[in-house]
CSV table of C-alpha atoms in Angstrom, one decimal:
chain,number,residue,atom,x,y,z
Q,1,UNK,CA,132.1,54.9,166.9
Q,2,UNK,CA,129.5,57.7,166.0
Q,3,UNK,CA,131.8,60.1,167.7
Q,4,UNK,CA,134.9,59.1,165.4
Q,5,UNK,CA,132.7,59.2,162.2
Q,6,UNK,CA,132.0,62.8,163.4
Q,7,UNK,CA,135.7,63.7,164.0
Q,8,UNK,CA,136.2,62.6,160.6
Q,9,UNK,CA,133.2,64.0,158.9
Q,10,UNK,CA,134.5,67.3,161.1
Q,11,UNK,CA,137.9,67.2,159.6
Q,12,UNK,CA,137.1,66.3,155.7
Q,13,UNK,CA,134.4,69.5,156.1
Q,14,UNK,CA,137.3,71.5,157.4
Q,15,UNK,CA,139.8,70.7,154.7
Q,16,UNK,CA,136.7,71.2,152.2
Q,17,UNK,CA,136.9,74.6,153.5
Q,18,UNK,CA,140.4,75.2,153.8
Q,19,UNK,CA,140.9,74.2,150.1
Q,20,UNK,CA,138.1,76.1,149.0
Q,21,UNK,CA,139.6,79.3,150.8
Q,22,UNK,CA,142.8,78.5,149.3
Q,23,UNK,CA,142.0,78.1,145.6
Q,24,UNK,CA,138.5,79.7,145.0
Q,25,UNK,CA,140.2,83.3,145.5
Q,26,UNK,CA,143.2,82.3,142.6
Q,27,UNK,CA,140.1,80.4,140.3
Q,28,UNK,CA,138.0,83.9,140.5
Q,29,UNK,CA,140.6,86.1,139.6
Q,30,UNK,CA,141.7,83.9,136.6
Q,31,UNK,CA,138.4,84.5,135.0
Q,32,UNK,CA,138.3,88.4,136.3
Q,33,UNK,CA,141.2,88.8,134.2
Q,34,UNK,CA,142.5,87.4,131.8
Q,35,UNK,CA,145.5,87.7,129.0
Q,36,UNK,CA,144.1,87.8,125.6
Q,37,UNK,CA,147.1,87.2,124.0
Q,38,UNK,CA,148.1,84.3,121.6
Q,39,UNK,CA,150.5,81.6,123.0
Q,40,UNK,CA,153.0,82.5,120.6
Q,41,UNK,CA,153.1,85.6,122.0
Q,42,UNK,CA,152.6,89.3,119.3
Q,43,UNK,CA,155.7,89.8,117.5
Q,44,UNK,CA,158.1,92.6,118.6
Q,45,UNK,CA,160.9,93.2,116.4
Q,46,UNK,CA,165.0,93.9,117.9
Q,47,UNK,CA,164.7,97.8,116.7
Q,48,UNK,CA,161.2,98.2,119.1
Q,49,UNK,CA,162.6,96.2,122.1
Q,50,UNK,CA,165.6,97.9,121.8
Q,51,UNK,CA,163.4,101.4,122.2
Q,52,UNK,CA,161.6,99.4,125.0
Q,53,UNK,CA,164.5,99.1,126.8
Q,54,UNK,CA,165.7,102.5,127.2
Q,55,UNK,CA,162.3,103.9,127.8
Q,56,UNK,CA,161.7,105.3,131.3
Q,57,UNK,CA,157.9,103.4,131.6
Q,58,UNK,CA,155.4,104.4,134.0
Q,59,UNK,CA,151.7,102.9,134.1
Q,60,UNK,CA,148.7,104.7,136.0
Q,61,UNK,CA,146.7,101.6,137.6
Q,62,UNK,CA,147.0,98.0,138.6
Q,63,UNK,CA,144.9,96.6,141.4
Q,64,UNK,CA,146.5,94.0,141.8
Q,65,UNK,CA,146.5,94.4,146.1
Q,66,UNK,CA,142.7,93.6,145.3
Q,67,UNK,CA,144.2,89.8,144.9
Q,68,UNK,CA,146.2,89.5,148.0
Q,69,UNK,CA,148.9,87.8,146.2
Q,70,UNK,CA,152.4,87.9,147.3
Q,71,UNK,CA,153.6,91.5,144.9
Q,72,UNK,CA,157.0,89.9,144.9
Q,73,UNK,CA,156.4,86.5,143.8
Q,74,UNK,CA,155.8,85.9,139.7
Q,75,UNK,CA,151.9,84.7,139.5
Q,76,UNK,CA,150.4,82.9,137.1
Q,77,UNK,CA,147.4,84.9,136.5
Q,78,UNK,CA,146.5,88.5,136.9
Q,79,UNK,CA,148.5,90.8,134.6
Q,80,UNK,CA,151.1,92.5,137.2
Q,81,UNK,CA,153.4,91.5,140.2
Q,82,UNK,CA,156.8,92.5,140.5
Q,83,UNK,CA,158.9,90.5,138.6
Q,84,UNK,CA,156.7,90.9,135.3
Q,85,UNK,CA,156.7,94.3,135.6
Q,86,UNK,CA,160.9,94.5,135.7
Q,87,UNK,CA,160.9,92.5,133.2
Q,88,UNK,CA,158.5,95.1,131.3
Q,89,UNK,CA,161.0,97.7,132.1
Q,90,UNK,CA,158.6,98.9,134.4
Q,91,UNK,CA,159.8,102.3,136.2
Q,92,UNK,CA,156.8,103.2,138.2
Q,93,UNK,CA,153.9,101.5,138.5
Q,94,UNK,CA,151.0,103.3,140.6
Q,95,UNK,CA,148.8,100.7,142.8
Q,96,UNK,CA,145.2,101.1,143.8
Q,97,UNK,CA,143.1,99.9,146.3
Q,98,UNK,CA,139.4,98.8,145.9
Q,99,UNK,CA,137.3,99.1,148.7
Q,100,UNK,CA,133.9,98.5,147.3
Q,101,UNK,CA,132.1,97.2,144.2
Q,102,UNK,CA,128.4,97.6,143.7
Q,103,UNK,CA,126.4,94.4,142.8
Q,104,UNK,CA,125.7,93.7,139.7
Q,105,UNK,CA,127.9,96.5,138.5
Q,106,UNK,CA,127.9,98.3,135.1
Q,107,UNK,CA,128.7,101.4,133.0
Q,108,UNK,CA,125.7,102.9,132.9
Q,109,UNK,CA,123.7,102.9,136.6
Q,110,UNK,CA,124.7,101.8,139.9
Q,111,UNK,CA,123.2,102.0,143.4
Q,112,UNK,CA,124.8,103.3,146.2
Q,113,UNK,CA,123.2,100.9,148.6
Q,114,UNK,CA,123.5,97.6,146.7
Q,115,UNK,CA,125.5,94.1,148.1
Q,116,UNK,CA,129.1,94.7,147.5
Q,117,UNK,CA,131.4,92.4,145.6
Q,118,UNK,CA,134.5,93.0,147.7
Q,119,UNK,CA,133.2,92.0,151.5
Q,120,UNK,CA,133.0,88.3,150.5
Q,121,UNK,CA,136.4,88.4,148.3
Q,122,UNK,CA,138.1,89.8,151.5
Q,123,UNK,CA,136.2,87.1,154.2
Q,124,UNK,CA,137.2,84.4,151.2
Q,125,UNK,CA,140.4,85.8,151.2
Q,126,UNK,CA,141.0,86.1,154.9
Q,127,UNK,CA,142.5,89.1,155.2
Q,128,UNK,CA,142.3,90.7,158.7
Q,129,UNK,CA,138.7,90.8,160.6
Q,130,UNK,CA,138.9,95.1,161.1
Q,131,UNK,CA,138.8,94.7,157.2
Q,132,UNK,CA,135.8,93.2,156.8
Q,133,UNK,CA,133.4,95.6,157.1
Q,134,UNK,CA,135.3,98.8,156.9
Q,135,UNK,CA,136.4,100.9,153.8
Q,136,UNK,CA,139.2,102.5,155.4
Q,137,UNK,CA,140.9,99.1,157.1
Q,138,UNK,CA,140.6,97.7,153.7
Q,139,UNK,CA,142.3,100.7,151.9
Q,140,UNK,CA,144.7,100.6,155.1
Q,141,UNK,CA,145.1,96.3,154.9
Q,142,UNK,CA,146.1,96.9,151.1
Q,143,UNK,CA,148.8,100.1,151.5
Q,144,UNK,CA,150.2,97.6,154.5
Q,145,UNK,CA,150.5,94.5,151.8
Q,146,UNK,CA,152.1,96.8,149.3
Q,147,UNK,CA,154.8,98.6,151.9
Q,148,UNK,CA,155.4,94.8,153.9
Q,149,UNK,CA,156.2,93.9,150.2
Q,150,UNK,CA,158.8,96.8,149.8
Q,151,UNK,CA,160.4,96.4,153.5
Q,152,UNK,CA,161.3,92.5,152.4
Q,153,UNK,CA,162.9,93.2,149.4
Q,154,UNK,CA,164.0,96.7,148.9
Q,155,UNK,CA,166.3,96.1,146.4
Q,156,UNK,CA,163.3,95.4,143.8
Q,157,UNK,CA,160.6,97.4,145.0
Q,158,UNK,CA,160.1,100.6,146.5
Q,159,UNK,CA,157.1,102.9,147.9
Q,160,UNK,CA,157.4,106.6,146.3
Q,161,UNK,CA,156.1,109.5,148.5
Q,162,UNK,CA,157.6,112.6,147.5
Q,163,UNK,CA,159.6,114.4,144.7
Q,164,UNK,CA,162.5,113.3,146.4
Q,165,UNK,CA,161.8,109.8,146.3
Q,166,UNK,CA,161.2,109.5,142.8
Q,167,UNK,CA,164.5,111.4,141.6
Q,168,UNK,CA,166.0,109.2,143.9
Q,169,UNK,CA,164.7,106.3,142.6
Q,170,UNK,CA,164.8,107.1,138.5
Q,171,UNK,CA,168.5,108.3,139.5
Q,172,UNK,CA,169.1,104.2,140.7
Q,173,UNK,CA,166.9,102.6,137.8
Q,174,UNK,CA,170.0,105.2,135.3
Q,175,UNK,CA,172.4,103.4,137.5
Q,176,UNK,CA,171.2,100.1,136.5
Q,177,UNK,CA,169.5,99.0,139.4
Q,178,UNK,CA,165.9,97.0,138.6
Q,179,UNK,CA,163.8,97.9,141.6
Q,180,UNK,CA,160.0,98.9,140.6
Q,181,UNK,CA,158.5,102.5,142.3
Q,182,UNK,CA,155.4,102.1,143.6
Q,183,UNK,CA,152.5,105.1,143.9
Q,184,UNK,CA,150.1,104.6,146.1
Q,185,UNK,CA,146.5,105.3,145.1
Q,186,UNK,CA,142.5,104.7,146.1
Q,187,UNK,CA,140.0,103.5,143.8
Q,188,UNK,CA,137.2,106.2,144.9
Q,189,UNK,CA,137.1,108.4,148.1
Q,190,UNK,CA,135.1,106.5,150.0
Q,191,UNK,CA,137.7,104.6,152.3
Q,192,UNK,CA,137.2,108.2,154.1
Q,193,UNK,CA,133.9,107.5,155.4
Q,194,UNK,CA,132.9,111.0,155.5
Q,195,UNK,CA,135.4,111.8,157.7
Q,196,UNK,CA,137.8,114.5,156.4
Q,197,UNK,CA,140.4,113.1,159.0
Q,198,UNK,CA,140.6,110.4,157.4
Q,199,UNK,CA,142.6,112.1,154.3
Q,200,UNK,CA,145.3,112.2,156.8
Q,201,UNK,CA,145.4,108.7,158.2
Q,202,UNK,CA,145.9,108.0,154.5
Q,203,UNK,CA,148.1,110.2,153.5
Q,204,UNK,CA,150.4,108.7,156.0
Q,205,UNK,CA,150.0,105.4,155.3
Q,206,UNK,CA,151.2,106.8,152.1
Q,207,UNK,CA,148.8,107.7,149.9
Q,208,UNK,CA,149.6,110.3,146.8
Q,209,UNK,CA,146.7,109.4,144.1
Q,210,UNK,CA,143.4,109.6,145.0
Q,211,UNK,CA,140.2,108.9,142.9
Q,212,UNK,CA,137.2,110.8,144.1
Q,213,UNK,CA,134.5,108.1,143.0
Q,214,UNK,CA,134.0,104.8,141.5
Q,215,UNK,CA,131.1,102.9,140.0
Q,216,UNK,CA,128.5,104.9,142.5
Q,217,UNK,CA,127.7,108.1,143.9
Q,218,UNK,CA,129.7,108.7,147.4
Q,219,UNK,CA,130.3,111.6,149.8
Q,220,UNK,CA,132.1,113.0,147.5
Q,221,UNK,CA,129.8,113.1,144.7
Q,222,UNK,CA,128.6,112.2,141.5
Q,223,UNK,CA,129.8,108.8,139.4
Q,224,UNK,CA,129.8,108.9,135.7
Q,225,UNK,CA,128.0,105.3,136.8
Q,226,UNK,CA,126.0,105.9,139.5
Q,227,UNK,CA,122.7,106.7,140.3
Q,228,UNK,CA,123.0,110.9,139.8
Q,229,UNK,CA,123.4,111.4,136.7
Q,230,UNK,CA,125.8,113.1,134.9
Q,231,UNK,CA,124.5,116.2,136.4
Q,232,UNK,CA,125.4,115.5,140.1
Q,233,UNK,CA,128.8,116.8,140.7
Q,234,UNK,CA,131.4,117.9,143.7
Q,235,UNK,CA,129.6,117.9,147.0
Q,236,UNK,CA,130.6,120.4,149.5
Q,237,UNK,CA,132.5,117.5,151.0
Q,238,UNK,CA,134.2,116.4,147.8
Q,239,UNK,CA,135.4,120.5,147.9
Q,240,UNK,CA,136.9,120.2,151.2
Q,241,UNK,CA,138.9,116.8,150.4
Q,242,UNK,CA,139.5,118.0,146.8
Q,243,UNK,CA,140.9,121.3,148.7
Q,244,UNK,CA,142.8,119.3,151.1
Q,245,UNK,CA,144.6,117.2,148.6
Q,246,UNK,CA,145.5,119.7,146.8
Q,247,UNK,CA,147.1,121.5,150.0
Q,248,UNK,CA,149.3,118.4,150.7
Q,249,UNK,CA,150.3,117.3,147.2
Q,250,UNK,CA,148.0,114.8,146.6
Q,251,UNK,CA,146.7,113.9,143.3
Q,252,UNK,CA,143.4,113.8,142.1
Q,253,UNK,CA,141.7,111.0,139.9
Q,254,UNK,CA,138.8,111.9,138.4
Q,255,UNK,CA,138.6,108.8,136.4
Q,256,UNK,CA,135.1,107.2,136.8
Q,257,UNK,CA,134.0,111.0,138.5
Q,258,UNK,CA,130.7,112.5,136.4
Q,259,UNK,CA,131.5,115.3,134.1
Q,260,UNK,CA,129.7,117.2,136.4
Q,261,UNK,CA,132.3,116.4,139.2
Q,262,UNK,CA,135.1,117.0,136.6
Q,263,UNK,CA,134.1,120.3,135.8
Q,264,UNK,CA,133.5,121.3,139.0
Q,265,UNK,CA,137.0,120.0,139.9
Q,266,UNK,CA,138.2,121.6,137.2
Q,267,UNK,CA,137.2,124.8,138.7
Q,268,UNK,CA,139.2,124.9,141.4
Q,269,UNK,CA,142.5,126.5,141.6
Q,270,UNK,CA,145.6,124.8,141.5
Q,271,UNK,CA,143.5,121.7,140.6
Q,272,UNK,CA,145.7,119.6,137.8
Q,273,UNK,CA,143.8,115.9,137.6
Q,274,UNK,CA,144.7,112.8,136.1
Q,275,UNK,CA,142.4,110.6,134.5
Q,276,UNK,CA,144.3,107.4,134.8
Q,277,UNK,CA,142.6,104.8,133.1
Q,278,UNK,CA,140.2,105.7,130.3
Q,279,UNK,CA,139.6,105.2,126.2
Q,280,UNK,CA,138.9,108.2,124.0
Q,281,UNK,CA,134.9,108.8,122.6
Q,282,UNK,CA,136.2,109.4,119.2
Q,283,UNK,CA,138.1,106.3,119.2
Q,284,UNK,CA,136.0,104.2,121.0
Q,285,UNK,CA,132.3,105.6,121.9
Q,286,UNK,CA,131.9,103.9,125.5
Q,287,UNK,CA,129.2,104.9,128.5
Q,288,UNK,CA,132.9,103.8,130.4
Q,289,UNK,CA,134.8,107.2,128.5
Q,290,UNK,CA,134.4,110.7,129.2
Q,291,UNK,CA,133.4,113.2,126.3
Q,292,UNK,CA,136.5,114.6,124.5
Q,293,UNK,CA,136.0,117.8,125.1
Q,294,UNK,CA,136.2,117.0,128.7
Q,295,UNK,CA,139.5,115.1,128.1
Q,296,UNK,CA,141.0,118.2,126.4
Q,297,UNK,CA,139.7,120.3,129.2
Q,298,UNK,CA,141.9,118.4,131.8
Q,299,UNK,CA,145.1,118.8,129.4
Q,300,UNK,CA,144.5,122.3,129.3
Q,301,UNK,CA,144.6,122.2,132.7
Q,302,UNK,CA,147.9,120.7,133.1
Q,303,UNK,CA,146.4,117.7,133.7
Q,304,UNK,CA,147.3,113.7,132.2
Q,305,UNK,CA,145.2,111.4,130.5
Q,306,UNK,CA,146.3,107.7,131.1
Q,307,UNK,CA,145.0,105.6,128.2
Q,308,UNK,CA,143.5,102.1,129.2
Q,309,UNK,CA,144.5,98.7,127.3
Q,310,UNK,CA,140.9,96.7,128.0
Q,311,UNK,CA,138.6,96.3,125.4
Q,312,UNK,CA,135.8,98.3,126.6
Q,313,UNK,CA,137.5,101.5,126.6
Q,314,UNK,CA,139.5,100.7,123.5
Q,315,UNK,CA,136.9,98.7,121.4
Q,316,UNK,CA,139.3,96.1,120.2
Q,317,UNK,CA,142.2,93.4,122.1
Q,318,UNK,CA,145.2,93.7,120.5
Q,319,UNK,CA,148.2,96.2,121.1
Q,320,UNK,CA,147.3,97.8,117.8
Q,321,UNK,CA,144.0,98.8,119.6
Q,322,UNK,CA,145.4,100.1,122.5
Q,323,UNK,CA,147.8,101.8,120.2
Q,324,UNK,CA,145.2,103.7,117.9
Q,325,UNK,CA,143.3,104.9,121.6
Q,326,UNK,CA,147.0,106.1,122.5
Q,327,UNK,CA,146.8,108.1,119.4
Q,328,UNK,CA,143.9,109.4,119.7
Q,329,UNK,CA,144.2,110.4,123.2
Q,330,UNK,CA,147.1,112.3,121.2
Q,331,UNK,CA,144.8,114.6,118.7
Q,332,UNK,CA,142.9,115.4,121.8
Q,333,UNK,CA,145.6,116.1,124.5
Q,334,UNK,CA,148.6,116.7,122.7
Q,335,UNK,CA,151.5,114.5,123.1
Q,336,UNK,CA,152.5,115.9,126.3
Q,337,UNK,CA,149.5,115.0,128.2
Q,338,UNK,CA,149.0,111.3,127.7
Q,339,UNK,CA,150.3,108.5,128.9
Q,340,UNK,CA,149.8,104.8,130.6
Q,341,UNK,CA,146.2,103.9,132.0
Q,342,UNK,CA,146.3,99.7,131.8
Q,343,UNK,CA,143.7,98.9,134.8
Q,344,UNK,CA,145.6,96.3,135.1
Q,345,UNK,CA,144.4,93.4,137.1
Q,346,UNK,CA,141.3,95.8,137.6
Q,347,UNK,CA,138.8,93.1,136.1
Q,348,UNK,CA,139.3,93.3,132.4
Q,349,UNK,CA,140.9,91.5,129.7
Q,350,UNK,CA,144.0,93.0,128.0
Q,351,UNK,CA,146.1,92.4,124.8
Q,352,UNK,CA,149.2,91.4,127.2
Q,353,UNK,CA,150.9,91.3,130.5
Q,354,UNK,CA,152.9,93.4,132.4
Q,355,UNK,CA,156.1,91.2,130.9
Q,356,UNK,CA,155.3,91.6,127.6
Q,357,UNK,CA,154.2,95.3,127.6
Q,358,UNK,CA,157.1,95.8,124.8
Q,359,UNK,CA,154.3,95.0,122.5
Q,360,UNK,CA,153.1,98.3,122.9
Q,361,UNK,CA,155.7,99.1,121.8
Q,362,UNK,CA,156.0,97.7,118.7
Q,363,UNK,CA,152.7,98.6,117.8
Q,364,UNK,CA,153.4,102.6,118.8
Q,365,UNK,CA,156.0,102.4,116.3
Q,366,UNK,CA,153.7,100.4,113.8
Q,367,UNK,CA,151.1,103.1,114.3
Q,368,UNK,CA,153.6,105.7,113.2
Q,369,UNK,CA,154.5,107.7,116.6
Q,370,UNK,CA,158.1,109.1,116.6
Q,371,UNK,CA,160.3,107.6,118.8
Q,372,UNK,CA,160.0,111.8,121.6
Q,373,UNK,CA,156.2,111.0,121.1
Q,374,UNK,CA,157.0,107.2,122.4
Q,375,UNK,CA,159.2,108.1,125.3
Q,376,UNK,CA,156.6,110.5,126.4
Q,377,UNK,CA,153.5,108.2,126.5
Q,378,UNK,CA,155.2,105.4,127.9
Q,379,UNK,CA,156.3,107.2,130.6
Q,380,UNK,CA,158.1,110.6,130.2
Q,381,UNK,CA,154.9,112.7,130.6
Q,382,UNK,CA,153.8,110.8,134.1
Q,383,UNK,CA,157.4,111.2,135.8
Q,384,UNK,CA,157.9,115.0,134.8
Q,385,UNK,CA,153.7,115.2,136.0
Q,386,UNK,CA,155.0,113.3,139.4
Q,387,UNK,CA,158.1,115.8,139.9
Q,388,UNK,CA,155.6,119.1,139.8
Q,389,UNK,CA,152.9,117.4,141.7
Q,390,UNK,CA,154.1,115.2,144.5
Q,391,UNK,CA,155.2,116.4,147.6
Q,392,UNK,CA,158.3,118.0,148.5
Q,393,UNK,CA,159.7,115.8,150.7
């Protein structure tokens, strides 16, 4: 008897378990980022969807592999996946991977040697053991989620690699055909471990975007977050992979990077960064944004600035928010050097979703923007950046 009350206090444990692996995941990331938009949706009028939909659109950062959700399969939470972004008119869509997230973390000081958020989200998640305790396997367990996705259904989603690739693919989208490009990227250099071979196992996993820090200081060097200051900047390591990327066409994100680091990146030859996912000081005095002078110092380099839609960087959650940041980011830049940063599904609120990012929009057009300065922000400045940067072939 004792032993069958045991088999059956065994198996209620284990589907306690099992249904805690299943839903806790989904429950966490509904409250890590949510849609702040009203149920009614924001109004978009016929003449701004109309402009929507003959806009070439391309967006700097969703982390949605964080989630390990099915890319292909409408969600309901989280802001991206690949059906809401096609019905966005999404063109290309760059994905990162996150690898690490200090305890406790903020804008203004984080340690390097702190608990980490993302080892318990990948046990809870179950993704693959090697991933566990590794910051390469889980940069490498994410680019495999994102190209699995594209093998099974081609037809609506495809990995970008080279220059090639991505006149290939615009060239279909002008044809008609709704697939979403994909760019892959990391959130922070440290999936390298130190190792500068690494740079190679990820470039051919098929990594193009690279950031060189996160929320702390890593082998690379100083975070505008991390324990440093905003005096530590490139380490001599951070020179050889910055070096390195360059070589092979790889770009370099110096979003979350100290202005220290930026500068010094700045220095380099040939070195033409993106800041992918940011506000702009004037607009929105954050510890999260970079000075503006900074910001006009990587446009002057040839460099894009990709505006964020969360309220911390843009100090307000509406589209009319995100538009004023996208218009300032303007003043600073110049028109040709800004474009789409939505940290989407990155933990932060935003105005909308990835299927209702006509919104924007509307609210470009509301904010006065010609219909040139549109097409460029929403994605004409980040393809013709992606035809001089990315690899050949």
């Amino acid at each position: 008897m004792w032993k069958r009350v045991l088999l059956g206090m065994g198996a209620v444990l284990a589907m306690g378990v099992a249904g805690f692996l299943t839903f806790a995941p989904a429950y966490v990331e509904r409250g890590m980022n949510p849609v702040t938009m009203p149920a009614e949706g924001w109004p978009v009028t016929a003449e701004a969807q109309a402009l929507h939909d003959r806009l070439v659109i391309g967006d700097w950062h969703s982390d949605a592999l964080l989630w390990d959700r099915d890319l292909l399969d409408r969600a309901d939470r989280g802001h991206t996946d690949v059906p809401r972004l096609l019905d966005g008119n999404m063109a290309v869509q760059v994905f990162t991977t996150v690898t690490k997230s200090p305890r406790g973390q903020n804008y203004d000081h984080n340690a390097t040697d702190t608990g980490d958020n993302i080892t318990p989200l990948f046990i809870g998640q179950l993704r693959p053991p090697r991933s566990w305790f590794s910051l390469r396997e889980r940069a490498l367990v994410q680019a495999q989620a994102l190209q699995d996705a594209a093998d099974r259904a081609p037809d609506r989603l495809r990995v970008i690699r080279s220059r090639a690739d991505l006149a290939d693919h615009l060239a279909r989208r002008q044809a008609g055909a709704q697939v979403l490009g994909a760019v892959l990227g990391s959130e922070g250099g440290h999936p390298l471990e130190g190792d500068p071979a690494n740079l190679d196992v990820l470039y051919d996993a098929g990594f193009r975007l690279m950031g060189l820090t996160h929320f702390f200081d890593n082998e690379l060097g100083g975070s505008l977050h991390g324990e440093g200051g905003t005096g530590a900047g490139l380490s001599d390591f951070g020179r050889q992979v910055a070096d390195a990327m360059i070589a092979r066409g790889m770009i370099i994100d110096v979003t979350h990077a100290s202005p220290q680091m930026v500068r010094d990146v700045l220095a380099i030859p040939g070195a033409r960064p993106v800041l992918s996912h940011t506000g702009i000081t004037r607009h929105c005095p954050s510890p999260r944004n970079l000075p503006d002078d900074l910001v006009a110092d990587i446009a002057q380099a040839g460099g894009i600035i990709g505006v964020g839609f969360w309220s911390d960087v843009v100090c307000g959650s509406t589209p009319a928010d995100v538009a004023q940041a996208i218009a300032a980011a303007i003043e600073v830049a110049g028109e040709d050097h800004v474009s789409l940063g939505s940290d989407w599904d990155g933990s932060v609120d935003t105005p909308f979703d990835a299927a209702h990012l006509s919104a924007l929009t509307q609210a470009l057009l509301d904010q006065g923007l010609s219909e040139v300065q549109i097409a460029k922000v929403m994605g004409g400045n980040m393809m013709a950046y992606l035809a001089e940067t990315l690899p050949e072939n």
